[in-house]
Short mmCIF file of C-alpha atoms in Angstrom, two decimals:
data_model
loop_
_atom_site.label_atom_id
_atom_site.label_comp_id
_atom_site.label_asym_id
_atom_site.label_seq_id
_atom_site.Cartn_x
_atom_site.Cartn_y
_atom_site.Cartn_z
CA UNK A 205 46.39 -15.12 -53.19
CA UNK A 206 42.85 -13.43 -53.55
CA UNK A 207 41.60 -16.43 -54.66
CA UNK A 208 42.79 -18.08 -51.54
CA UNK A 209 41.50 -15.19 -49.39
CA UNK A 210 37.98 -15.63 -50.88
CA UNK A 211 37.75 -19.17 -50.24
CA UNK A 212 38.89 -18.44 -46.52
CA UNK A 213 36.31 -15.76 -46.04
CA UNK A 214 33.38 -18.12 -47.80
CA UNK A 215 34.50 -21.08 -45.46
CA UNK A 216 33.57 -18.79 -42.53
CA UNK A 217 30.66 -17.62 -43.03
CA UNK A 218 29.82 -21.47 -44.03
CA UNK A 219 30.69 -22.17 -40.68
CA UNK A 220 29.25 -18.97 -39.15
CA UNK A 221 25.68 -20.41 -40.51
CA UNK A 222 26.01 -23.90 -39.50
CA UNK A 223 27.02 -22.79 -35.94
CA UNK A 224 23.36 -20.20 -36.55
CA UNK A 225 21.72 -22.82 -37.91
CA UNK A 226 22.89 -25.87 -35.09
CA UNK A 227 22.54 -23.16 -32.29
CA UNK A 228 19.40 -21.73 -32.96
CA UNK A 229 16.93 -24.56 -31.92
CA UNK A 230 18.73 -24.97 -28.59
CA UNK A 231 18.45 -21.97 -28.24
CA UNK A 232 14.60 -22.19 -28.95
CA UNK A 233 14.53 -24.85 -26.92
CA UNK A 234 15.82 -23.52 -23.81
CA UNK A 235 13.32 -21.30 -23.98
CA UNK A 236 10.50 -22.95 -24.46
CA UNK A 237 11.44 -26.41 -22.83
CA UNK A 238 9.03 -27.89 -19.79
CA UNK A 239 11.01 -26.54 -16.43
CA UNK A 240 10.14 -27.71 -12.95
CA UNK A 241 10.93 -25.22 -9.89
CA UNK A 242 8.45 -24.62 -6.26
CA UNK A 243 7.22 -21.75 -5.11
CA UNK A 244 8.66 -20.70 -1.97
CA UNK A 245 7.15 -17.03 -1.30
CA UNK A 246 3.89 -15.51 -2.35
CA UNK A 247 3.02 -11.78 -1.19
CA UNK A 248 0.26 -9.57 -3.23
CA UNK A 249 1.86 -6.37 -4.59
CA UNK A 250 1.36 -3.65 -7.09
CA UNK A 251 0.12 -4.80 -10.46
CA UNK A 252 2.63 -3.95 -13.11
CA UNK A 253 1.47 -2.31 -16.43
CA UNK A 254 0.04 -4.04 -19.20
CA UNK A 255 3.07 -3.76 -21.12
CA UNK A 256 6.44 -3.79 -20.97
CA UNK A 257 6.47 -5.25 -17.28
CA UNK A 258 9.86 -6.07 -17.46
CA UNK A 259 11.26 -3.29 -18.63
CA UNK A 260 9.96 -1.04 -16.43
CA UNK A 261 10.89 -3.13 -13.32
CA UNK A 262 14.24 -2.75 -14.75
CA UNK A 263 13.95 0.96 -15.15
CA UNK A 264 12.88 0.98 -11.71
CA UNK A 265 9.75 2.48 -12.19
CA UNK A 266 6.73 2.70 -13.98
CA UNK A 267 4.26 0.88 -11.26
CA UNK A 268 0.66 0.42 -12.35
CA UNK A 269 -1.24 3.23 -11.78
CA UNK A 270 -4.28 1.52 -10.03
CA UNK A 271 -4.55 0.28 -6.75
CA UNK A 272 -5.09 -3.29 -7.62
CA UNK A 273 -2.81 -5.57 -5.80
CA UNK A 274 -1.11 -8.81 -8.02
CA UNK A 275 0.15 -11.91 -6.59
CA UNK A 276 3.74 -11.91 -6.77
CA UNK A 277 5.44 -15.44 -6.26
CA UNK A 278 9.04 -16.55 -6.06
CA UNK A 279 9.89 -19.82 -7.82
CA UNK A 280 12.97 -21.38 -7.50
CA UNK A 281 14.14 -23.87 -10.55
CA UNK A 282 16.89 -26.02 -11.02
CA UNK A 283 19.36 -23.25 -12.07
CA UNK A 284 17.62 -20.39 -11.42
CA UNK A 285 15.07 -18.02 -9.30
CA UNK A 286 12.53 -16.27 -10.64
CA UNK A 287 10.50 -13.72 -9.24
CA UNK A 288 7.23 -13.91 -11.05
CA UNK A 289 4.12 -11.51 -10.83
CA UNK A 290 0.41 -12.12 -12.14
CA UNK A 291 -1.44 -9.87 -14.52
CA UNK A 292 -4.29 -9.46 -12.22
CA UNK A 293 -5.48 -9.79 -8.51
CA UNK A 294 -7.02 -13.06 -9.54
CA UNK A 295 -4.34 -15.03 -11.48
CA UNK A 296 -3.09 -17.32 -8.58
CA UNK A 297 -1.33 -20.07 -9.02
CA UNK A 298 -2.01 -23.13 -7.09
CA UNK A 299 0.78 -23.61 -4.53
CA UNK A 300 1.75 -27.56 -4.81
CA UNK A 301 5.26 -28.53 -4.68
CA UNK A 302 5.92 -28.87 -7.89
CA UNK A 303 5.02 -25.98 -10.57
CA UNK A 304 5.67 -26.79 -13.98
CA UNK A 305 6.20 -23.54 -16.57
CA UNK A 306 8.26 -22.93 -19.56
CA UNK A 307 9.61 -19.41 -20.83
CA UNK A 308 8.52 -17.75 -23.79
CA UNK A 309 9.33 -14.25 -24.98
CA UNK A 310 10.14 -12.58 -21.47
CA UNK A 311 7.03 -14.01 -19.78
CA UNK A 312 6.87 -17.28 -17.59
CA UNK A 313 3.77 -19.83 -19.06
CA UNK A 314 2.45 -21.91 -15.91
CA UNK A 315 -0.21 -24.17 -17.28
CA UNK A 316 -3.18 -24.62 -13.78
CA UNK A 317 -4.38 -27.83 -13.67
CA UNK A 318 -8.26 -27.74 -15.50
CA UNK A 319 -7.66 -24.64 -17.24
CA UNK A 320 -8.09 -24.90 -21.15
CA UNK A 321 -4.45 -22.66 -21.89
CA UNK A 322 -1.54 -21.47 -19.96
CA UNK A 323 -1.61 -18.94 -17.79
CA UNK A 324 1.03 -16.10 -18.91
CA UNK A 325 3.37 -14.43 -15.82
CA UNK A 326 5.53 -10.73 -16.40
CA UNK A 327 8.87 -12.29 -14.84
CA UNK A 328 10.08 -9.21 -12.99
CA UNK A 329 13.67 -10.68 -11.46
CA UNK A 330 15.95 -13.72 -12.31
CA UNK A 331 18.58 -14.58 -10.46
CA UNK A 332 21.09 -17.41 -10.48
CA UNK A 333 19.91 -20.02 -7.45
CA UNK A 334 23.62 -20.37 -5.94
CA UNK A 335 23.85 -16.04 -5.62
CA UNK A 336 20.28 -16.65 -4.65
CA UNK A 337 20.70 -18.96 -1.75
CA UNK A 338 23.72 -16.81 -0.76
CA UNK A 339 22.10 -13.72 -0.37
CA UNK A 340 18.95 -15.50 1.31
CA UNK A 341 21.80 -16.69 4.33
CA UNK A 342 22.70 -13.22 4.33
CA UNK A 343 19.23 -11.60 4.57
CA UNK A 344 18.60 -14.17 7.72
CA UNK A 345 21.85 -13.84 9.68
CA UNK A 346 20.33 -9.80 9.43
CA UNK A 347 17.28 -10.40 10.54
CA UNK A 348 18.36 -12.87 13.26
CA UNK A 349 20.78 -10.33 14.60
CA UNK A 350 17.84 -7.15 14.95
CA UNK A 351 15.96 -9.75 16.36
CA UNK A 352 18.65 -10.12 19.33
CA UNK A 353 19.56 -6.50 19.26
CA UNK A 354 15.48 -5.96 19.76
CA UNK A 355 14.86 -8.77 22.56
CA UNK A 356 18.34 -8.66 24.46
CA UNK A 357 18.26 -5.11 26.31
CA UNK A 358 14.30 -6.04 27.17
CA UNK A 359 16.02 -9.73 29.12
CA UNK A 360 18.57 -7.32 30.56
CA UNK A 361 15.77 -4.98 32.51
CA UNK A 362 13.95 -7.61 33.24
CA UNK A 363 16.79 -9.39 34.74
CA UNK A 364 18.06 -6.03 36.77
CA UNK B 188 -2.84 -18.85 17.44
CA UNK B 189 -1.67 -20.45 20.01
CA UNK B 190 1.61 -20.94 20.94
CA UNK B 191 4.11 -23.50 23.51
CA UNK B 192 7.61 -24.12 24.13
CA UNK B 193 9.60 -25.68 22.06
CA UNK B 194 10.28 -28.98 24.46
CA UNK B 195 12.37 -30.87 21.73
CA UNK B 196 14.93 -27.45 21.15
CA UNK B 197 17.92 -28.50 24.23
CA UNK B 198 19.67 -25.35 23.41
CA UNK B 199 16.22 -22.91 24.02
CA UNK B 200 15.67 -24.71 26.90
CA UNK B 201 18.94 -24.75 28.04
CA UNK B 202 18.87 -20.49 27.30
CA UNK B 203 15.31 -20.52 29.23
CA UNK B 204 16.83 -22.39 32.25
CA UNK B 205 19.92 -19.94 32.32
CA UNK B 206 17.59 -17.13 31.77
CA UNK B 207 15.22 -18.56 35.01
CA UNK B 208 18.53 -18.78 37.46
CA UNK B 209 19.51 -15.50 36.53
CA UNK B 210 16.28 -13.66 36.91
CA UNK B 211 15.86 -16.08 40.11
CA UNK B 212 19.28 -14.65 41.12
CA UNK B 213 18.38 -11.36 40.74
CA UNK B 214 14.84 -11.18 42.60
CA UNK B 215 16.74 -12.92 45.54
CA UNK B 216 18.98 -10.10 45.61
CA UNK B 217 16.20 -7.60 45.16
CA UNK B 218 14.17 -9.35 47.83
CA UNK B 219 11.09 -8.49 45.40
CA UNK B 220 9.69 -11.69 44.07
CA UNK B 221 7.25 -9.97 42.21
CA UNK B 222 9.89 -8.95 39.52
CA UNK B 223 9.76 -11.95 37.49
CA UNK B 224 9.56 -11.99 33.75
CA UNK B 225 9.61 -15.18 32.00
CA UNK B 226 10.36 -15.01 28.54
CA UNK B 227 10.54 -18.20 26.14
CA UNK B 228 10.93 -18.27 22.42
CA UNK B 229 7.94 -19.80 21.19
CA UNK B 230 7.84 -21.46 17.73
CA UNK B 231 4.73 -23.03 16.72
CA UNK B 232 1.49 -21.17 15.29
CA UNK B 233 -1.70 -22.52 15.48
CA UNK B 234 -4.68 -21.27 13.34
CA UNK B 235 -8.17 -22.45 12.74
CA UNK B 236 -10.03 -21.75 8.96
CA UNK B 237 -13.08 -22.46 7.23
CA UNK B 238 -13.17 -23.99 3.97
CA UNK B 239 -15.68 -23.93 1.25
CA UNK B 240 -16.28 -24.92 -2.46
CA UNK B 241 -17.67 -22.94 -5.33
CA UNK B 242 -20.89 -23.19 -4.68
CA UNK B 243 -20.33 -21.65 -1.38
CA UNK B 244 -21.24 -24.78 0.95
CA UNK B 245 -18.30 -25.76 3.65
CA UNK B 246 -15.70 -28.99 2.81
CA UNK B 247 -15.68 -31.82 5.30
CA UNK B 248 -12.84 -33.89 3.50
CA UNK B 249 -10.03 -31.36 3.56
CA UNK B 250 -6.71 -32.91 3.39
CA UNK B 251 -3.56 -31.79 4.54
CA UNK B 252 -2.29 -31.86 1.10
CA UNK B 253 -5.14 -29.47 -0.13
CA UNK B 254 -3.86 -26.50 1.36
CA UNK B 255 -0.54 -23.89 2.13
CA UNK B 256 -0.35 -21.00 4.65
CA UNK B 257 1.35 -18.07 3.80
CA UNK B 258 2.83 -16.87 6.60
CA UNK B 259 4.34 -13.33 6.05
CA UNK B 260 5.31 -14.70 2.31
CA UNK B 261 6.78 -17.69 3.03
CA UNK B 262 5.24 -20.64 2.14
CA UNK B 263 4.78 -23.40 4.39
CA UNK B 264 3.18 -27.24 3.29
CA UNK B 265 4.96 -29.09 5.95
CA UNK B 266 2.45 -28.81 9.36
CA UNK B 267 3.23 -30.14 12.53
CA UNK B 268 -0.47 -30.80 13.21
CA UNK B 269 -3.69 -30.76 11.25
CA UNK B 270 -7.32 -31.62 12.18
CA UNK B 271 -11.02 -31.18 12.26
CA UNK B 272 -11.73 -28.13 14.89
CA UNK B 273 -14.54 -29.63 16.49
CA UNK B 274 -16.35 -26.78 18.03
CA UNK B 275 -19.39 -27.59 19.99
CA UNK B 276 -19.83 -24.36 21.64
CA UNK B 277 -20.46 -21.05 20.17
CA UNK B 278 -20.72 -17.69 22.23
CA UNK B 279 -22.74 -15.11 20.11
CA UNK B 280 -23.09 -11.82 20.59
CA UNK B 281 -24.90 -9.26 18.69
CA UNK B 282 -23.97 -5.84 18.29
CA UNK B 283 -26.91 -3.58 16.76
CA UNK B 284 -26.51 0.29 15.14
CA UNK B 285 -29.17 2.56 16.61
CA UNK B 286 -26.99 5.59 15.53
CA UNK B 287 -28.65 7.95 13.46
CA UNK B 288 -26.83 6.91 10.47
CA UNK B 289 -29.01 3.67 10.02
CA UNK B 290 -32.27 6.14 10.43
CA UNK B 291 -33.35 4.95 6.87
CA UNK B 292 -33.12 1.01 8.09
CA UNK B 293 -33.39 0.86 11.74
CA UNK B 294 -36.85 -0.72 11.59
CA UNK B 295 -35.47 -3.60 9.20
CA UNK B 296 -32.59 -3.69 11.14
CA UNK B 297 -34.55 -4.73 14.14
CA UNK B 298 -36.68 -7.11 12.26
CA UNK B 299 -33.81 -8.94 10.62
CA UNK B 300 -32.21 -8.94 14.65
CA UNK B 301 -35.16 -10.87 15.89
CA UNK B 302 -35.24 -13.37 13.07
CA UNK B 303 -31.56 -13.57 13.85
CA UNK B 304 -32.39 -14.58 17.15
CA UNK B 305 -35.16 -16.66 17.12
CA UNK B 306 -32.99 -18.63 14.38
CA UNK B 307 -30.70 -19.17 16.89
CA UNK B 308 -33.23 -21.14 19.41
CA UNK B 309 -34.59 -22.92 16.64
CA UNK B 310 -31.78 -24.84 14.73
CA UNK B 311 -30.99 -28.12 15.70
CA UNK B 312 -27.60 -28.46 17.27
CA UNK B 313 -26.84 -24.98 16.62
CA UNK B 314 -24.27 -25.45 19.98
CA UNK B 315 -25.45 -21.98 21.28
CA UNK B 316 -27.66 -22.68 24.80
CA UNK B 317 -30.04 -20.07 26.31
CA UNK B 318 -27.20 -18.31 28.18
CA UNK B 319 -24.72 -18.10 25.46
CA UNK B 320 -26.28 -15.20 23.08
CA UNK B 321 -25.84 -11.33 24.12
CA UNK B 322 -26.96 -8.29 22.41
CA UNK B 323 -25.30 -5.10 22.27
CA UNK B 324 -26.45 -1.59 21.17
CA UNK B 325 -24.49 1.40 20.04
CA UNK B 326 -25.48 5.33 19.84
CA UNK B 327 -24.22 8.24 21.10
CA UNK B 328 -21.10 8.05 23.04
CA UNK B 329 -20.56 4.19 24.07
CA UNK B 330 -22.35 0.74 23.77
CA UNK B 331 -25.14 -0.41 25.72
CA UNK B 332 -25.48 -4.11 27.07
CA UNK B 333 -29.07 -5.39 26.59
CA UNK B 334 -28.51 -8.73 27.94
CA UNK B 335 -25.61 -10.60 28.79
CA UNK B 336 -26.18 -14.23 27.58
CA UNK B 337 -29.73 -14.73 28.62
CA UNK B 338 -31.33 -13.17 25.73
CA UNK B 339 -33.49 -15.66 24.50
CA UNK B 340 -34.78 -16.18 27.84
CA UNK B 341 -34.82 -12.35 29.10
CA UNK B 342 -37.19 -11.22 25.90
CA UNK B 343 -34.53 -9.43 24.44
CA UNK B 344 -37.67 -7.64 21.60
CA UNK B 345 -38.82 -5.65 24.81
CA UNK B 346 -35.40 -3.46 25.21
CA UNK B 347 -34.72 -3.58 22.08
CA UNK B 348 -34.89 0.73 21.42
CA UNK B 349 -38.08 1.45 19.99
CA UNK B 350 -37.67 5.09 19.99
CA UNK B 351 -35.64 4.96 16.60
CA UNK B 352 -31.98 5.66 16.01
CA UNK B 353 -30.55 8.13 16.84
CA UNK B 354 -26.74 9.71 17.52
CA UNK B 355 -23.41 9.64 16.83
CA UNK B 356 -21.70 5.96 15.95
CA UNK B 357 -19.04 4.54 17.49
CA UNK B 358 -18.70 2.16 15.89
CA UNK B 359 -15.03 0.98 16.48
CA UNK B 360 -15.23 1.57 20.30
CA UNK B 361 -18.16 -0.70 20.33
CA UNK B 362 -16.07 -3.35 18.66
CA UNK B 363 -13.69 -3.45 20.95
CA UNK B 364 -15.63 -3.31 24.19
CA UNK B 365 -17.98 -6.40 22.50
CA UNK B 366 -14.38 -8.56 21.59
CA UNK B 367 -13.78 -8.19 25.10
CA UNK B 368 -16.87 -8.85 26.59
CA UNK B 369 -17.03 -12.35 24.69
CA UNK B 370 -13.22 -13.28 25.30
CA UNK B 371 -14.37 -13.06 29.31
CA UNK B 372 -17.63 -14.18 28.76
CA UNK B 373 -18.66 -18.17 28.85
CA UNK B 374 -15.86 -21.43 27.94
CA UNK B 375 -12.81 -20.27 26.54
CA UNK B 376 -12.99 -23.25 24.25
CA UNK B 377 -16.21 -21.75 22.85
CA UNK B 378 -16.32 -20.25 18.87
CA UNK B 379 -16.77 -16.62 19.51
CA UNK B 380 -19.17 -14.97 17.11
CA UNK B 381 -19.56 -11.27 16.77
CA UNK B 382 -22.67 -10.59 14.11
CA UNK B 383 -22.39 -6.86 13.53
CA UNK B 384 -25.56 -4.91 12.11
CA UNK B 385 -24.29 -1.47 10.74
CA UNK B 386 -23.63 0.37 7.76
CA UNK B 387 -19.90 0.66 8.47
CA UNK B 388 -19.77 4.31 9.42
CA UNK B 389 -18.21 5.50 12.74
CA UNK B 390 -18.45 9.33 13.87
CA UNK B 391 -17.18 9.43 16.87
CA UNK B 392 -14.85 6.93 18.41
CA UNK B 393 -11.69 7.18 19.98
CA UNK B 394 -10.37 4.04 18.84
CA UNK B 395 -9.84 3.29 15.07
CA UNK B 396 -10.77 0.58 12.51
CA UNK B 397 -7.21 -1.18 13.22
CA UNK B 398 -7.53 -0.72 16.99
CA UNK B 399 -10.79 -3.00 16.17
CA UNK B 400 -9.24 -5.29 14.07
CA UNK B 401 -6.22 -5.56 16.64
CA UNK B 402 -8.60 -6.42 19.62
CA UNK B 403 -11.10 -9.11 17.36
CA UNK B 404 -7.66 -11.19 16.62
CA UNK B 405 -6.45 -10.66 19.93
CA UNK B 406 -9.38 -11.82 21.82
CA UNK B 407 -9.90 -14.66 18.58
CA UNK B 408 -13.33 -13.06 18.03
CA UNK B 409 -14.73 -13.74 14.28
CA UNK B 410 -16.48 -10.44 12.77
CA UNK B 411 -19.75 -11.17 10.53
CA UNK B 412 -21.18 -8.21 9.46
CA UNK B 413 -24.34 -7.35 7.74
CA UNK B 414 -24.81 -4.31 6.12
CA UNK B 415 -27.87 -2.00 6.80
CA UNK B 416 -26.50 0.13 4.02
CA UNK B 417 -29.33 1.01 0.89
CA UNK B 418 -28.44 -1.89 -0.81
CA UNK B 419 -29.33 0.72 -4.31
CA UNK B 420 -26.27 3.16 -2.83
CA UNK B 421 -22.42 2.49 -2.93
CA UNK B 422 -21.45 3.49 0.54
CA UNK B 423 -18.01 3.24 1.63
CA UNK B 424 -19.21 1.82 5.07
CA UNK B 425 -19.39 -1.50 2.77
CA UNK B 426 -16.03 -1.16 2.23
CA UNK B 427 -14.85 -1.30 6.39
CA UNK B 428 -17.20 -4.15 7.18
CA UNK B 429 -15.65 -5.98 4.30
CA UNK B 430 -12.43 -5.69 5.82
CA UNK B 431 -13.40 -6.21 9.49
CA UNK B 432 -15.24 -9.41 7.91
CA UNK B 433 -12.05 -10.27 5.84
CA UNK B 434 -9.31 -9.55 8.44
CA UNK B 435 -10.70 -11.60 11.53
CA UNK B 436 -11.75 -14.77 9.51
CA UNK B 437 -15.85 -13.74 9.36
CA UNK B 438 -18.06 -12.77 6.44
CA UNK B 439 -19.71 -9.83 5.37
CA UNK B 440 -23.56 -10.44 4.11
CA UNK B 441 -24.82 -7.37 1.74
CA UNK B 442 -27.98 -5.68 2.45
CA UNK B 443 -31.29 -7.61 2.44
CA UNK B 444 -29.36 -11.02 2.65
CA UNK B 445 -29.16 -11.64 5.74
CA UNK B 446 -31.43 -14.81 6.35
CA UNK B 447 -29.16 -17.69 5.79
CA UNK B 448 -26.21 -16.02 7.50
CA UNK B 449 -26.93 -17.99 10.54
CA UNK B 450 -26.79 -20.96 8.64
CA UNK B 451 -23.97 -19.55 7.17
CA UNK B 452 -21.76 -18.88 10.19
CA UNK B 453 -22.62 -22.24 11.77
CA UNK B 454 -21.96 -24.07 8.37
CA UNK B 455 -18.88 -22.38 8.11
CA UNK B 456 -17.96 -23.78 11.96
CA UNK B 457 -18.40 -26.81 11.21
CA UNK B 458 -15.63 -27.09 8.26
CA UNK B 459 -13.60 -25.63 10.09
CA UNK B 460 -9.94 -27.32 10.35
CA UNK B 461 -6.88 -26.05 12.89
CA UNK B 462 -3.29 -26.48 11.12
CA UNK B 463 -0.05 -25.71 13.39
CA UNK B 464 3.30 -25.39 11.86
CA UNK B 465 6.78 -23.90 12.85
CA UNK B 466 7.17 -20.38 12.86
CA UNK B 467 9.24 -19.46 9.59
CA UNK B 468 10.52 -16.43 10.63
CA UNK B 469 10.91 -14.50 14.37
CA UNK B 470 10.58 -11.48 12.27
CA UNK B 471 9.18 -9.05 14.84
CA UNK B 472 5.70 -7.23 14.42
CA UNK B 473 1.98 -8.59 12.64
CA UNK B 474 2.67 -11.90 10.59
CA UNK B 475 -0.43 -12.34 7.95
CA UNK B 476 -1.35 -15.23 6.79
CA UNK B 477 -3.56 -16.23 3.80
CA UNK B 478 -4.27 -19.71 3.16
CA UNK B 479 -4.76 -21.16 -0.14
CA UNK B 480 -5.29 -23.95 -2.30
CA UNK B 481 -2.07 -26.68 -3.71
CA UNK B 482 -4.82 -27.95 -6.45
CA UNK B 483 -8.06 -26.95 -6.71
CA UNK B 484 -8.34 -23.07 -6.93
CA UNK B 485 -12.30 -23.24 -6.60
CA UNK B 486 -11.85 -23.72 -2.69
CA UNK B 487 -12.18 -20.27 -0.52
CA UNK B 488 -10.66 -20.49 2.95
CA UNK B 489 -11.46 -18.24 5.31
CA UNK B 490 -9.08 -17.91 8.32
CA UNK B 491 -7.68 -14.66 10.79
CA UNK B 492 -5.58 -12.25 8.83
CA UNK B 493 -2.18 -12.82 10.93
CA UNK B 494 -1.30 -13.08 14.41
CA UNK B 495 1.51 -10.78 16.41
CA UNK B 496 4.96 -11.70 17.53
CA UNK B 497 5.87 -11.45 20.04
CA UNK B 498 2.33 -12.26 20.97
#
């Protein structure tokens, strides 16, 4: 009986390691692998801090305490959209229709054509494209509607 | 910008024909016809920009494909129109400080004025005539005209102030009355050109540096401004002609450069490109717009800093 148990509990964590060791480079991969996405919005905004960008967003805080302004850009991939901010007032991003970038250890790698390394991007939001594209319909039927509520009284002076 | 109906929308003009019968309807009633107001949703923007490469000299070859606008942070590459703006006509006017505040400079000030205008009779299709060039000067409470487009020809050196400077500076009210003066002045098809000399301080005007800013992109006035600050001193003057410069789609030339800016503005005409796209947004209030590159991050364009809707 305990030699029956042993072999059970050696068998899983034989299989605990293979699923570890199989898993592991996908897992790598995914976040390193070539992505494609475009970037749809660009607006220049607080820089974040050196460190930690990501965090802080998250704690909902913690803005950069000088007054330079970073480009901030939203890129939408296949799955996902990212919002993405630059390091300084001068790490743009050349806005063609296709941006290619890969992930690496909470920061988005864009590589600019003629420069000699990637550039490195704090990603500050992710969200999954479908709850992405709903909550972009939303934000427009909102907008559209203040837009009547602001214009319609005006038509009905000038029509009185 | 620029902006027109949108001919190809039925339902908007279906809405702007309902909208006409009914205020049509009403007047009749009224028995006023002078109550009319025609409103139209209008859809298309139209800006002009300059574009130059590294070495600071302006792009001829621009493509479509070269460029986004970023209008109010969406990004648009799809344009309904985009081509060379051919501007053959310039209006100029120059507004000099003779406020106390430039009592250190004044003298250069004047110098650099004249060279200014005599460069302006003597480049080759320069596209600004005799009657095209006016001269403003500000101190004490408001700005005076020297000469209203004739300056060449009306020896503009001779009332010039030779007494000095001297005053307070307004130099936001003087914006504003100059932007208006060369939106009524001469073609409407005409690039105007406002070449400020000043240090960028203002004691004592009733408008502000937005109200300045406002009126140069309403009236589609370009700000160049060269600063008559001690080029040895940081002055935050620098700092407000940078960003009248920056916001109306001019330049600002530092102290003791101001030789090729001429050259400069005219060069800077001349690759200059209009682009009109759909509006991507009716969001109410100032739209900016930045423009920048799809490939080659080396190019600068230079362009208004956002129009107003509704306009």
């Amino acid at each position: 009986m305990k030699r029956t148990s042993f072999w059970k509990r050696r068998l899983f964590c034989i299989s605990a390691f293979c699923i570890f060791a199989l898993a592991f480079p996908a897992f790598l991969t995914a976040q390193t692998a070539p992505q494609q996405g475009t970037i749809i919005r660009m607006r220049m905004t607080d820089c974040l801090g050196p460190q930690h960008a990501f965090m802080a967003v998250m704690a909902g805080g913690a803005k950069g305490e000088t007054a330079e302004l970073c480009p901030e850009y939203v890129l939408v991939g296949d799955k996902v959209v990212y919002v993405i901010s630059g390091k300084s007032s001068e790490q743009l991003i050349p806005l063609a229709e296709i941006t290619r970038f890969r992930l690496q250890k909470n920061e988005m790698l864009i590589r600019i054509e003629d420069a000699p390394k990637e550039s490195h991007f704090h990603i500050k939001a992710m969200t999954l494209r479908p709850d992405w594209e709903h909550s972009q319909i939303l934000e427009e039927a909102a907008a559209n509607a203040m837009i009547s509520q602001h214009l319609d009284p005006a038509a009905m002076r000038s029509q009185r | 910008m620029a902006t027109s109906l949108p001919g190809r929308r039925p339902r908007s003009l279906l809405g702007l024909l309902l909208l006409l019968f009914c205020s049509g309807a009403t007047t009749g009633w009224a028995g006023d016809p002078a109550d009319f107001t025609f409103r139209a949703k209008v859809t298309e923007v139209r800006i002009s920009f300059s574009a130059t490469d590294q070495n600071n000299h302006g792009v001829a070859t621009l493509q479509a494909s070269d460029f986004a606008v970023v209008d109010k942070d969406v990004i648009i590459r799809n344009f309904q129109s985009f081509t060379r703006s051919d501007w053959t006509k310039f209006e100029i006017a120059i507004l000099a400080d003779a406020s106390e505040s430039v009592t250190p400079r004044f003298r250069q000030e004047m110098a650099e004025l004249l060279e200014l205008v005599s460069q302006t009779a003597g480049v080759p299709d320069a596209g600004v005539p005799d009657e095209n060039l006016s001269i403003f000067t500000f101190h004490g409470v408001e700005p005076v005209l020297l000469c209203a487009g004739d300056c060449r020809t009306s020896h503009a050196a001779e009332q010039l102030p030779a007494a000095g400077a001297r005053g307070l500076t307004p130099l936001y009210d003087s914006i504003l009355f100059a932007a208006n003066f060369l939106s009524r002045h001469g073609d409407a098809n005409a690039g105007k050109v406002l070449i400020v000399f000043s240090d960028g301080s203002d004691t004592i005007s009733r408008n502000s540096l937005d109200d300045a800013v406002e009126t140069s992109l309403r009236t589609g006035v370009q700000l160049y401004c060269i600063d008559q600050n001690n080029p040895r001193d940081s002055s935050p003057g620098a700092a407000v002609l940078r960003a009248l410069a920056s916001a109306t789609g001019g330049r600002y030339f530092p102290p003791n450069q101001t030789s090729p800016a001429l050259q400069v503005i005219l060069e800077g005409f001349r690759a200059s490109y209009t682009v009109s796209y759909r509006m991507p947004s009716q969001a109410l209030g100032f739209h900016t717009i930045r423009i920048l590159p799809t490939h080659n991050l080396n190019l600068q364009f230079r362009s208004r800093s956002g129009y107003f809707y509704p306009y």
